XYZ file of C-alpha atoms in Angstrom:
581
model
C 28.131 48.591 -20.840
C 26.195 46.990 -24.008
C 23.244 45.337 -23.975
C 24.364 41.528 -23.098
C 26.067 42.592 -20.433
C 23.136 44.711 -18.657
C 20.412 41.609 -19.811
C 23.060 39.145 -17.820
C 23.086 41.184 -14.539
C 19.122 41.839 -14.503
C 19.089 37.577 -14.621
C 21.448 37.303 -11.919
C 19.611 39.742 -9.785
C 16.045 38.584 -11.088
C 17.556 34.570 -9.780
C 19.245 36.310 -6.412
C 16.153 37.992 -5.017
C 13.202 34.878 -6.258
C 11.856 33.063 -3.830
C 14.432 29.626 -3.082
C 11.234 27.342 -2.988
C 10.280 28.767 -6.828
C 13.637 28.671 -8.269
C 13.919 24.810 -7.362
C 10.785 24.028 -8.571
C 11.566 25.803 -11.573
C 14.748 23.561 -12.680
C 14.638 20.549 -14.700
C 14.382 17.375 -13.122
C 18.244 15.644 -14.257
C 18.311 12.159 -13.599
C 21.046 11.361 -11.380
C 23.728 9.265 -12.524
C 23.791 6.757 -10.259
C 21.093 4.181 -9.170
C 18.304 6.343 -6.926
C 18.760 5.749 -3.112
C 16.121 3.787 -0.527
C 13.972 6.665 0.261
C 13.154 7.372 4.236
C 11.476 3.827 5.943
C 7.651 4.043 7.728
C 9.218 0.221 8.423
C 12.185 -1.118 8.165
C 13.284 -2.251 4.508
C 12.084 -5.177 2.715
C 13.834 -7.459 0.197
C 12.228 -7.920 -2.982
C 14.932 -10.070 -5.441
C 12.342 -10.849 -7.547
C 11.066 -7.644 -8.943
C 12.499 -4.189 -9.283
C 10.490 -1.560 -7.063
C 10.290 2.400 -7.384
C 12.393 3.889 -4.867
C 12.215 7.630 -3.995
C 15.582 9.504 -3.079
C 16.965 9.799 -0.149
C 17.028 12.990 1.303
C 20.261 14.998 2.290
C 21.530 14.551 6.078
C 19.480 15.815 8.707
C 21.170 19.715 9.462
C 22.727 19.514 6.063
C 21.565 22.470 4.162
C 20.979 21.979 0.361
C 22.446 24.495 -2.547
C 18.712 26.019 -2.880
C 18.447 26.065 1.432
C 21.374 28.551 1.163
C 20.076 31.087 -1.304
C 19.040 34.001 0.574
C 15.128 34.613 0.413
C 11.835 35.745 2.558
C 10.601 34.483 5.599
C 13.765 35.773 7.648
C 12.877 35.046 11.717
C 12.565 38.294 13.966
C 15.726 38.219 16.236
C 17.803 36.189 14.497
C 20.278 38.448 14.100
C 18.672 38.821 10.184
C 19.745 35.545 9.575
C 17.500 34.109 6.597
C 15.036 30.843 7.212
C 15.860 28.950 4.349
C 13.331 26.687 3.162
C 12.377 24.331 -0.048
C 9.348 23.155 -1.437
C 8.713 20.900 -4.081
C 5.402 18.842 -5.892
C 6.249 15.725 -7.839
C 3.960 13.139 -9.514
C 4.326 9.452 -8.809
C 1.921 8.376 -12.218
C 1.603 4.703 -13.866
C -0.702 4.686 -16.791
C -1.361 1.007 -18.240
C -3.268 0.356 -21.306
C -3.958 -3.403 -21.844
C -5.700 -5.500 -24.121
C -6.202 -8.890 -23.629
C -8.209 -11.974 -22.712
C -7.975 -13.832 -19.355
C -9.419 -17.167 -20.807
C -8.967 -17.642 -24.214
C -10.957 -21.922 -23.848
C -13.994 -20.391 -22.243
C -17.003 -18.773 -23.899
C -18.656 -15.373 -22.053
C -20.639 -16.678 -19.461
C -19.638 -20.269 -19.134
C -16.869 -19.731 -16.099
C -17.056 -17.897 -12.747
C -15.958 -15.043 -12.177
C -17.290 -14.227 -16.087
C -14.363 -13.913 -18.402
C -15.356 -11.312 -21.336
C -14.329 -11.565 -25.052
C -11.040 -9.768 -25.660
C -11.089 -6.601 -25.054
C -9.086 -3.179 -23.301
C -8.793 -2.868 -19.696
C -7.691 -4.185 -16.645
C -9.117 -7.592 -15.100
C -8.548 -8.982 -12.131
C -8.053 -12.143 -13.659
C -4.683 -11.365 -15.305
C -3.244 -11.653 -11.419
C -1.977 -15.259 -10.919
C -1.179 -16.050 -7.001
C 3.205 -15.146 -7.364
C 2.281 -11.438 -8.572
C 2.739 -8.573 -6.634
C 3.912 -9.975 -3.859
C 5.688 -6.944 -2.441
C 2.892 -4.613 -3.181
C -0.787 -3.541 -2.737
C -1.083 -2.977 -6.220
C -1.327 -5.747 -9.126
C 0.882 -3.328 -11.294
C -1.584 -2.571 -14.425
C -3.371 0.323 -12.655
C -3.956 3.212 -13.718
C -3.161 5.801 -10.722
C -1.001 8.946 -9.562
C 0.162 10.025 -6.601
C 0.368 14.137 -5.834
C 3.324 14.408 -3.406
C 3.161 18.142 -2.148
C 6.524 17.982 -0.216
C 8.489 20.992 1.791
C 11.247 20.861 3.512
C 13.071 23.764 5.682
C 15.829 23.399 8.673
C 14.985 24.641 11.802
C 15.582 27.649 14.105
C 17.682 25.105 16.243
C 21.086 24.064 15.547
C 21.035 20.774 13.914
C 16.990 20.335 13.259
C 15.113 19.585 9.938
C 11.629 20.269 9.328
C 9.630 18.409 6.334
C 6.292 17.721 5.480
C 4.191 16.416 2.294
C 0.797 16.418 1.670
C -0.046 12.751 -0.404
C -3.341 12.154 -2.395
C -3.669 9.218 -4.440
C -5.551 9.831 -7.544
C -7.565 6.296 -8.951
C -7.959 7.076 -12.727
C -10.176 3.636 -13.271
C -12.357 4.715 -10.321
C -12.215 8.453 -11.694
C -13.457 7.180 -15.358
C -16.419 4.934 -14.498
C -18.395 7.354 -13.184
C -19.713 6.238 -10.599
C -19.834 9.408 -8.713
C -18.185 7.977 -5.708
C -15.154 10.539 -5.071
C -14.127 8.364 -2.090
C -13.061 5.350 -3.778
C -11.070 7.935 -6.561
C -9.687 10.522 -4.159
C -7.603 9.436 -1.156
C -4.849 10.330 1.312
C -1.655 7.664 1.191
C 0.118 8.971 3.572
C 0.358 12.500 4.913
C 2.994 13.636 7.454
C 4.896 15.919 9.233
C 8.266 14.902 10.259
C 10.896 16.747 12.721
C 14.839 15.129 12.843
C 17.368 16.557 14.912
C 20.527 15.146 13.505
C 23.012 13.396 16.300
C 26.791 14.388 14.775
C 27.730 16.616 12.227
C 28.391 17.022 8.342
C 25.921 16.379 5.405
C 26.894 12.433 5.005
C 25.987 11.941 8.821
C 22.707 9.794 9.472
C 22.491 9.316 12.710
C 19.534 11.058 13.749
C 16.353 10.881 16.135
C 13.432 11.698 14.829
C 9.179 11.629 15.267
C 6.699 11.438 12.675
C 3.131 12.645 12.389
C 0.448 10.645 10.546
C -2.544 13.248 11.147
C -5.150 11.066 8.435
C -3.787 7.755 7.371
C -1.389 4.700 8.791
C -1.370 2.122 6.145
C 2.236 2.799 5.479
C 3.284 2.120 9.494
C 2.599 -1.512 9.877
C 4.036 -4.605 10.757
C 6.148 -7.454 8.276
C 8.154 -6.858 5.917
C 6.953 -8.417 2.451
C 4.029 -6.951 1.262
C 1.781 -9.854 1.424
C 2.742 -10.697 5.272
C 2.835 -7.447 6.549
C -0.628 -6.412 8.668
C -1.394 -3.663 11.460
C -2.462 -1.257 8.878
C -5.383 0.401 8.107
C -7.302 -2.530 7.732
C -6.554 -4.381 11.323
C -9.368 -1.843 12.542
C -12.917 -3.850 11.490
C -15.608 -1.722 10.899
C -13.626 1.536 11.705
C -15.715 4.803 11.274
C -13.074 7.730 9.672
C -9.407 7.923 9.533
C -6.284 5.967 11.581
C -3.834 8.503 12.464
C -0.930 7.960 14.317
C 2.808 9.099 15.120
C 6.156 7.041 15.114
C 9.775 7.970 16.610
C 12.650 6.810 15.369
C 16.275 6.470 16.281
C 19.163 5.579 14.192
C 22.801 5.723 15.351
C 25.461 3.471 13.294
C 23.945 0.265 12.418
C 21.392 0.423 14.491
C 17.124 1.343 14.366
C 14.863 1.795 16.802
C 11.463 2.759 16.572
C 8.288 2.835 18.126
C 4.620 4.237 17.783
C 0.795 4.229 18.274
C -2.060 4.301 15.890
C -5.931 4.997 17.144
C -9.237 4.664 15.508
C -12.931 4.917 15.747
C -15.356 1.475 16.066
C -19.061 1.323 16.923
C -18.963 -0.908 20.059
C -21.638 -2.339 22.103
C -21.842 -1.351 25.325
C -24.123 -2.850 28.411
C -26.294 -0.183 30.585
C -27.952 -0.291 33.716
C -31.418 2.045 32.983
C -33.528 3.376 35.694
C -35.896 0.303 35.929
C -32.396 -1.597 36.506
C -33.053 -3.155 33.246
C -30.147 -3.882 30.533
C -29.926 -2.048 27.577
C -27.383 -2.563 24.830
C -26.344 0.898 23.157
C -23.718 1.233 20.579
C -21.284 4.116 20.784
C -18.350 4.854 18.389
C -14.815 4.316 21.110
C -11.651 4.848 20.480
C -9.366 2.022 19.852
C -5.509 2.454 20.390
C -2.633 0.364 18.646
C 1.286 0.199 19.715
C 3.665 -0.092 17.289
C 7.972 -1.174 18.051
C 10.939 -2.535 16.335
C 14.739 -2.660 15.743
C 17.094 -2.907 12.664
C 20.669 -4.452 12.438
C 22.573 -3.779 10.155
C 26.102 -5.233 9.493
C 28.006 -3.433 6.947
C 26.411 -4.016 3.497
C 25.186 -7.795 3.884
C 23.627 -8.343 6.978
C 20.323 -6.846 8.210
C 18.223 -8.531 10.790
C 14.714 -6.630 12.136
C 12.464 -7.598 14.667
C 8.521 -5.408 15.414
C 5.735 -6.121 17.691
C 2.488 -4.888 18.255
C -0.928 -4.835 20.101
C -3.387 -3.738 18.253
C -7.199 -3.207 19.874
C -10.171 -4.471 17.200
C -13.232 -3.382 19.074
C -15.768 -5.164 21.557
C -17.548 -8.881 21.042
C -21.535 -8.530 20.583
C -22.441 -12.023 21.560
C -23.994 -12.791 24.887
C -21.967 -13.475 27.707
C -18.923 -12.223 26.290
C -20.949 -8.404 25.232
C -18.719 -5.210 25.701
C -15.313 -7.575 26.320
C -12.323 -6.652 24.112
C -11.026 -7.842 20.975
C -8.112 -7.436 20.220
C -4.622 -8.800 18.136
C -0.450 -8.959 19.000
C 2.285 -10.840 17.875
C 5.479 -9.931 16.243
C 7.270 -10.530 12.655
C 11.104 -10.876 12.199
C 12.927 -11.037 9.059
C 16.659 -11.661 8.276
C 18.466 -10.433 5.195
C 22.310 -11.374 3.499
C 22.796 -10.221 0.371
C 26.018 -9.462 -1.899
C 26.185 -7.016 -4.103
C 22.055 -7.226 -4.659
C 20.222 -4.279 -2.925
C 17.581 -5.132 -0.395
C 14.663 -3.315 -1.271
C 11.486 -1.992 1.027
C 7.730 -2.048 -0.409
C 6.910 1.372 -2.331
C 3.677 1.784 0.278
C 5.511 1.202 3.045
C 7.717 4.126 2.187
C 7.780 8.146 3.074
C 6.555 10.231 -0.265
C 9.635 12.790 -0.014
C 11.230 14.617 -2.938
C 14.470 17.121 -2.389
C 15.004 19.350 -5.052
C 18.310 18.925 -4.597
C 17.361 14.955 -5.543
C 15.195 14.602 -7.830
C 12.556 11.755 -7.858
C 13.019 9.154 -10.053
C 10.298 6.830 -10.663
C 10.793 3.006 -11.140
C 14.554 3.609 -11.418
C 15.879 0.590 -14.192
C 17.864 -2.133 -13.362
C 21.335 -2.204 -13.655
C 23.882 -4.492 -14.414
C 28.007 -5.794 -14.865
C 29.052 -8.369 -17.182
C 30.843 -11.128 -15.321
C 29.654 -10.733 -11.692
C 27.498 -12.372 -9.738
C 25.432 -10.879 -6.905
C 22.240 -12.563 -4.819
C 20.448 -11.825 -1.747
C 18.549 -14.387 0.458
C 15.720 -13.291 2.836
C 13.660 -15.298 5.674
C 10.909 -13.725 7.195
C 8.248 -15.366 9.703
C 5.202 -13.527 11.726
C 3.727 -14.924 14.344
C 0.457 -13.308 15.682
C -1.982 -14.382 18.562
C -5.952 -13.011 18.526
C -8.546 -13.100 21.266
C -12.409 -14.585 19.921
C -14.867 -15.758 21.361
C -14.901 -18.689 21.858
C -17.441 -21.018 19.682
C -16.917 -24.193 21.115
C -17.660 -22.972 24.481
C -20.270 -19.751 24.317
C -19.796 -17.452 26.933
C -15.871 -17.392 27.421
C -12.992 -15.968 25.031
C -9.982 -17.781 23.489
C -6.809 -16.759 22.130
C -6.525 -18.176 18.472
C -3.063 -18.205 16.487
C -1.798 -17.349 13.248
C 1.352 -18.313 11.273
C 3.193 -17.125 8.257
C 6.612 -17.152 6.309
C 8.647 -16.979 3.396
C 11.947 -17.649 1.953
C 12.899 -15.697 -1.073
C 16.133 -15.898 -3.150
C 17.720 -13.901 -6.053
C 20.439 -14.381 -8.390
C 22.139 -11.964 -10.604
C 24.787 -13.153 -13.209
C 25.434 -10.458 -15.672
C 22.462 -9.853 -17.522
C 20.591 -13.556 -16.260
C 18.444 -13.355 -13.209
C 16.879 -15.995 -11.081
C 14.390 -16.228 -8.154
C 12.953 -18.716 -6.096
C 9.953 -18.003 -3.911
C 8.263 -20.046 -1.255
C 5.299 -18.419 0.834
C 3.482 -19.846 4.246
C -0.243 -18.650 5.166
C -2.576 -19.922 8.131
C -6.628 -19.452 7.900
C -6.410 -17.509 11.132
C -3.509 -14.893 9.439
C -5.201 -14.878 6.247
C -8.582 -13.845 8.011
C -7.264 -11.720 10.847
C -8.751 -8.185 9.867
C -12.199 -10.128 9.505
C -11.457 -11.328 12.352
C -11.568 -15.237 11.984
C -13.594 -17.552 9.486
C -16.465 -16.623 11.378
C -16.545 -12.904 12.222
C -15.249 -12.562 15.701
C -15.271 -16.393 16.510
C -12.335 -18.900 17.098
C -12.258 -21.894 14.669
C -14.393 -24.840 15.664
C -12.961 -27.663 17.043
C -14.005 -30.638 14.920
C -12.946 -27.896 11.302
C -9.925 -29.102 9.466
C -8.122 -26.071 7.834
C -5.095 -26.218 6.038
C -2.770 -23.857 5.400
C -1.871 -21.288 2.060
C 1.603 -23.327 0.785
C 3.191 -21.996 -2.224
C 6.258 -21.605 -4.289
C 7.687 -19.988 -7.429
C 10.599 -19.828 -9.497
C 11.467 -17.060 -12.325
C 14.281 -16.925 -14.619
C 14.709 -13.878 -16.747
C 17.268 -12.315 -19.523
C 18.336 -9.143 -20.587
C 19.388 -8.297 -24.117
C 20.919 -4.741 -23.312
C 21.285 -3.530 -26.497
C 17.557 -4.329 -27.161
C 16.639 -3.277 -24.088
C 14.479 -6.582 -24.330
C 14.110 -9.029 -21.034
C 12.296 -12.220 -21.767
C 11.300 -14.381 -18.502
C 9.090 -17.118 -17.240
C 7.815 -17.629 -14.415
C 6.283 -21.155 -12.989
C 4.234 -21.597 -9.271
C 2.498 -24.344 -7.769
C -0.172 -23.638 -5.261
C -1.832 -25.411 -2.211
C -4.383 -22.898 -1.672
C -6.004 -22.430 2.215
C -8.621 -24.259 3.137
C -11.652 -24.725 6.024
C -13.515 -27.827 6.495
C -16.293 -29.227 8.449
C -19.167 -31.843 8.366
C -22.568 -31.304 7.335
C -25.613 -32.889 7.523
C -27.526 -33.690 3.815
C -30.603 -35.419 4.856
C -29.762 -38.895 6.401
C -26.048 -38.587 5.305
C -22.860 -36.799 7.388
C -20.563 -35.615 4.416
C -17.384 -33.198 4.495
C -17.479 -30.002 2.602
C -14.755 -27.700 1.915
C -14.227 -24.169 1.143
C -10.838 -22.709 -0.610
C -9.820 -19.680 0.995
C -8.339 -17.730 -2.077
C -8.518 -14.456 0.869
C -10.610 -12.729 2.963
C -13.745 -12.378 0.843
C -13.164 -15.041 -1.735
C -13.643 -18.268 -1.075
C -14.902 -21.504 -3.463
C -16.786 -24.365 -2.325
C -16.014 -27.844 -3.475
C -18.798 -30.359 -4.159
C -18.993 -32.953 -0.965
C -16.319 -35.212 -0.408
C -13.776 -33.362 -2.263
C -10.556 -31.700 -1.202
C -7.942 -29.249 -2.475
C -5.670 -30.138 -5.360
C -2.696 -27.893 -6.444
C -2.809 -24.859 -8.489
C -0.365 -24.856 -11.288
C 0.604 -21.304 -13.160
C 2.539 -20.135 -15.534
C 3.529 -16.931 -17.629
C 5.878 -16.173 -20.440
C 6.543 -12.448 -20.930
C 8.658 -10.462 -22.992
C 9.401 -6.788 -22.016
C 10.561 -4.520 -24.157
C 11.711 -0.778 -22.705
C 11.204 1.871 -25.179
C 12.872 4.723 -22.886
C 13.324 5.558 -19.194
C 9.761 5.355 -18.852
C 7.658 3.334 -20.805
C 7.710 0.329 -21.851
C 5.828 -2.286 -23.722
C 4.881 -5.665 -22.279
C 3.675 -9.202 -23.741
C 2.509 -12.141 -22.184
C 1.151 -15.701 -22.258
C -0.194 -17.371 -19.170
C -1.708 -20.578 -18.302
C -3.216 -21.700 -15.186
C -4.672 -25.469 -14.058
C -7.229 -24.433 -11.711
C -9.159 -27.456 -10.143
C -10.468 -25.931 -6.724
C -12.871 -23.742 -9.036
C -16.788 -24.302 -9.012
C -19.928 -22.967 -9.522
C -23.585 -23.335 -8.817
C -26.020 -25.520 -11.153
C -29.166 -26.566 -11.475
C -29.340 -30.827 -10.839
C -30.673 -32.709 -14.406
C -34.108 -33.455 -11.817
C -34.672 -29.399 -12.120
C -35.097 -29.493 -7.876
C -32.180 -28.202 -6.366
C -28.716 -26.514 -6.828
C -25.645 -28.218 -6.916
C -21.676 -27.556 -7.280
C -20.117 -28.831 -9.821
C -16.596 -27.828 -11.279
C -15.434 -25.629 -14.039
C -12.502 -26.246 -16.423
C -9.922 -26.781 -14.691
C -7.270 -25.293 -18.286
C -7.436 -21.340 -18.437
C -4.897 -19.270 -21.447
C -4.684 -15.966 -21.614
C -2.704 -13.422 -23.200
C -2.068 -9.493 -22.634
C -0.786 -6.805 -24.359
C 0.402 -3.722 -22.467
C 1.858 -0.349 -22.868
C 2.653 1.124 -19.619
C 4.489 4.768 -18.580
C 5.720 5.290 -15.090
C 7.040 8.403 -14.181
């Protein structure tokens, strides 16, 4: 026997006896050769027509075993007949790093607008995000952040059972670098879990299944909506919440059909009446759990239909205000959303989505688009959420009131060859818009004799790709009727109405008296230009007509402060290299 020969058995035998969870996180990652799967839902999926999203793989069929499940290796159960527990494990990186230069507002000097708009310079601002980005994310898309998925998988001692589990930290780079010290706002979980299937038929392609997932730290992925920007029931829907939301969902899926259903709980400091020994009332506040239920369906109809329907309740601690101490607060309602598409793949939010990676399927970040000459595909998605809060009630002091919240959209996308198209159009009450506050005023219904109006907006893109440049142009062009809340005031001897525009929760601007809302106009020419499967190299021009933006002056008498507006014309410009992998 020579020397190749005996150097090619001790390999064989060296690969034969390794641990199966090593050897497949020892192989190169391939990327498959066909468009990467939906990975498993928190929710069910959402369509986005407008913008490609990352999807992660979808994993093989529950009580299919994968190439590396079959290799023999340790961890063989006592009494099973010496049958080897197969198992995988695998880590993967979900990373974006942006690097931007740019200016926000090219007309404006430093100092002269609000919020202050620096000279040109590298790094993110906040400013670059027009009201039609993002609208299918939590993220703006120029972060600079990674996700550490530490994912295992391993079928169970019972026939038919699949065992899986990943450990998810997101990793804020920005937050990192500024040193501030503050770990918590750079280290966080996104989404821990442990999930158990037990598949319903047989055979790998089989996906009907039943199966219950455990969210021991963090919920924000198992909410309510569809589209990013009208989903709610996450994290958030718990004011003032001391430590983590955990929760657990169960799901069912047989044929066409999804059903699932859940709770969440969480920790507010409540106040709560006592009776002392002198029979006197004391108010002491105690942290109480607060509980959250969670349900929904999915129908699907071959490849074009989809209709889904989810409800909740959703407890938001206990009213402080006299007469109505110690009595709950609390939100429901329910969103639905209905889907037809042709030949355009619906797509779900990225963090509404399961971190999972199968070695046996790789991850593939932000998987490109894809597209045939001379067909023509587009999907068309409604979506409406409906929710209902109890307040206290501020026009009568003492009692509660239920106070209701509305929103919608209508989103379409066209695909002819290499030309896209979208049109967007987005509804937003005060009361939805300010429901994890809760309310305009925290914890209080509207007032009667307020006006508010509600967030209207729409937006239409048209894009191009030059394939063999690997070049898309596009524009994009929305018109805004931002939110707003007014009411009558009192200025010495004079009644005059002042308005705020409710931008969101947190970020309001207040119009000089007398004055009301006028549209927002935007616009933004970009040119992106791929320079491989994961990076790629973005321009961009942007204009926005602002006139709902003001700021506080000193009056020409030097006595007293008064709004007055800003320029209404911002340009700005950006220049971005960005990896995602």
């Amino acid at each position: 026997m020579n020397r190749r020969s005996i150097a090619r058995r001790s390999a064989l035998v060296a690969v034969l006896v390794g641990t199966p969870g090593a050897w497949a996180q020892q192989q190169p990652q391939q990327p498959p050769p066909a468009p990467t799967p939906a990975a498993t839902q928190v929710a069910p999926p959402t369509s986005e027509p407008s913008r490609t999203v990352l999807a992660a793989p979808t994993p093989p069929a529950p009580g299919a075993l994968a190439p590396a499940d079959r290799m023999a290796g340790p961890g063989t159960a006592a009494g099973d007949q010496g049958r080897a527990a197969p198992r995988t494990s695998h880590d993967f990186i979900d990373t974006r790093i942006t690097w931007t230069f740019g200016d926000d507002d090219l007309l404006a000097a430093t100092g002269q607008r609000v919020p202050v708009s620096p000279l040109p310079r590298i790094g993110d601002r906040s400013q670059y995000q027009l009201f039609f980005d993002a609208l299918n994310s939590r993220f703006a898309g120029r972060e600079n952040l990674t996700h550490l998925a530490m994912y295992a998988r391993a079928p169970g001692f019972i026939p038919r059972v699949n065992t899986e589990a990943a450990l998810v930290l997101r990793v804020d780079l920005a937050a990192l670098s500024s040193g501030s010290g503050n770990l918590n706002q750079a280290f966080y979980d996104a989404g821990t879990y442990l999930r158990v299937s037990y598949a319903l038929g047989e055979g790998r392609n089989n996906r009907d299944a039943f199966a219950i997932t455990f969210f021991p730290f963090d919920t924000d992925r198992f909410r309510l909506g569809y589209l990013w920007d009208l989903s709610w029931g996450g994290n958030s829907v718990f004011p003032r919440r001391v430590g983590p939301a955990p929760g657990v969902k169960l799901s069912l899926d047989v044929g066409g059909l999804s059903l699932w259903a859940g709770f969440k709980t969480s920790g507010i400091v409540v106040p709560l009446e006592v009776v002392t020994s002198s029979r006197d009332i004391e108010v002491v506040r105690v942290e109480e759990t607060q509980y959250a239920g969670l349900a929904g369906l999915g129908l699907r109809a071959g490849d074009s239909f989809r209709f889904d329907l989810s409800g909740g309740w959703f407890a938001q601690g206990r009213f402080d205000f006299s007469g109505v101490r110690g009595q709950q607060v609390y939100i429901f309602g329910g969103s639905a959303r209905a889907v037809y598409s042709s030949g355009l793949r619906t797509t779900q939010s990225l963090d509404m989505m399961l971190y999972r990676n199968d070695p046996t399927a790789p991850f593939v970040a932000f998987a490109p688009e894809t597209f045939t000459p001379g067909t023509v595909q587009y999907a068309l998605s409604a979506e409406v959420t409906a929710t209902a809060q109890n307040l206290a009630d501020i026009n009568f002091p003492g009692r509660t009131a239920i106070q209701p919240g509305f929103a919608g959209a209508l989103q379409g996308r066209l695909k002819a060859g290499y030309f896209g198209a979208s049109l967007t159009g987005l509804f937003r009450d005060v009361p939805f818009l300010l429901r994890d506050v809760p309310s305009f005023i925290p914890f209080q219904t509207l007032p009667s004799d307020a006006v508010v109006q509600p967030e209207l907006f729409f937006a239409a893109q048209v894009d191009y790709t030059l394939a063999r440049l690997h070049m898309t142009p596009s524009i994009i062009v929305g018109v805004q009727m931002p939110a707003t809340f007014s009411s009558t005031v009192r200025e010495g001897s004079l009644l005059s109405s002042r308005t705020l525009v409710i931008r969101r929760a947190g970020n309001f601007s207040i119009l000089p008296p007398g004055e009301d809302r006028v549209p927002i106009i935007s616009t933004r020419a970009s040119l992106r230009w791929d320079l491989s499967t994961i990076m790629a190299g973005i321009f961009w021009v942007q204009y926005v007509l602002d006139q709902n933006s003001t700021l506080l002056q000193v009056d020409a008498s030097g006595t007293r402060q008064v709004r007055v507006f800003q320029s209404p014309n911002q340009l700005g410009f950006g220049i971005t290299a960005q990896a995602r992998f």
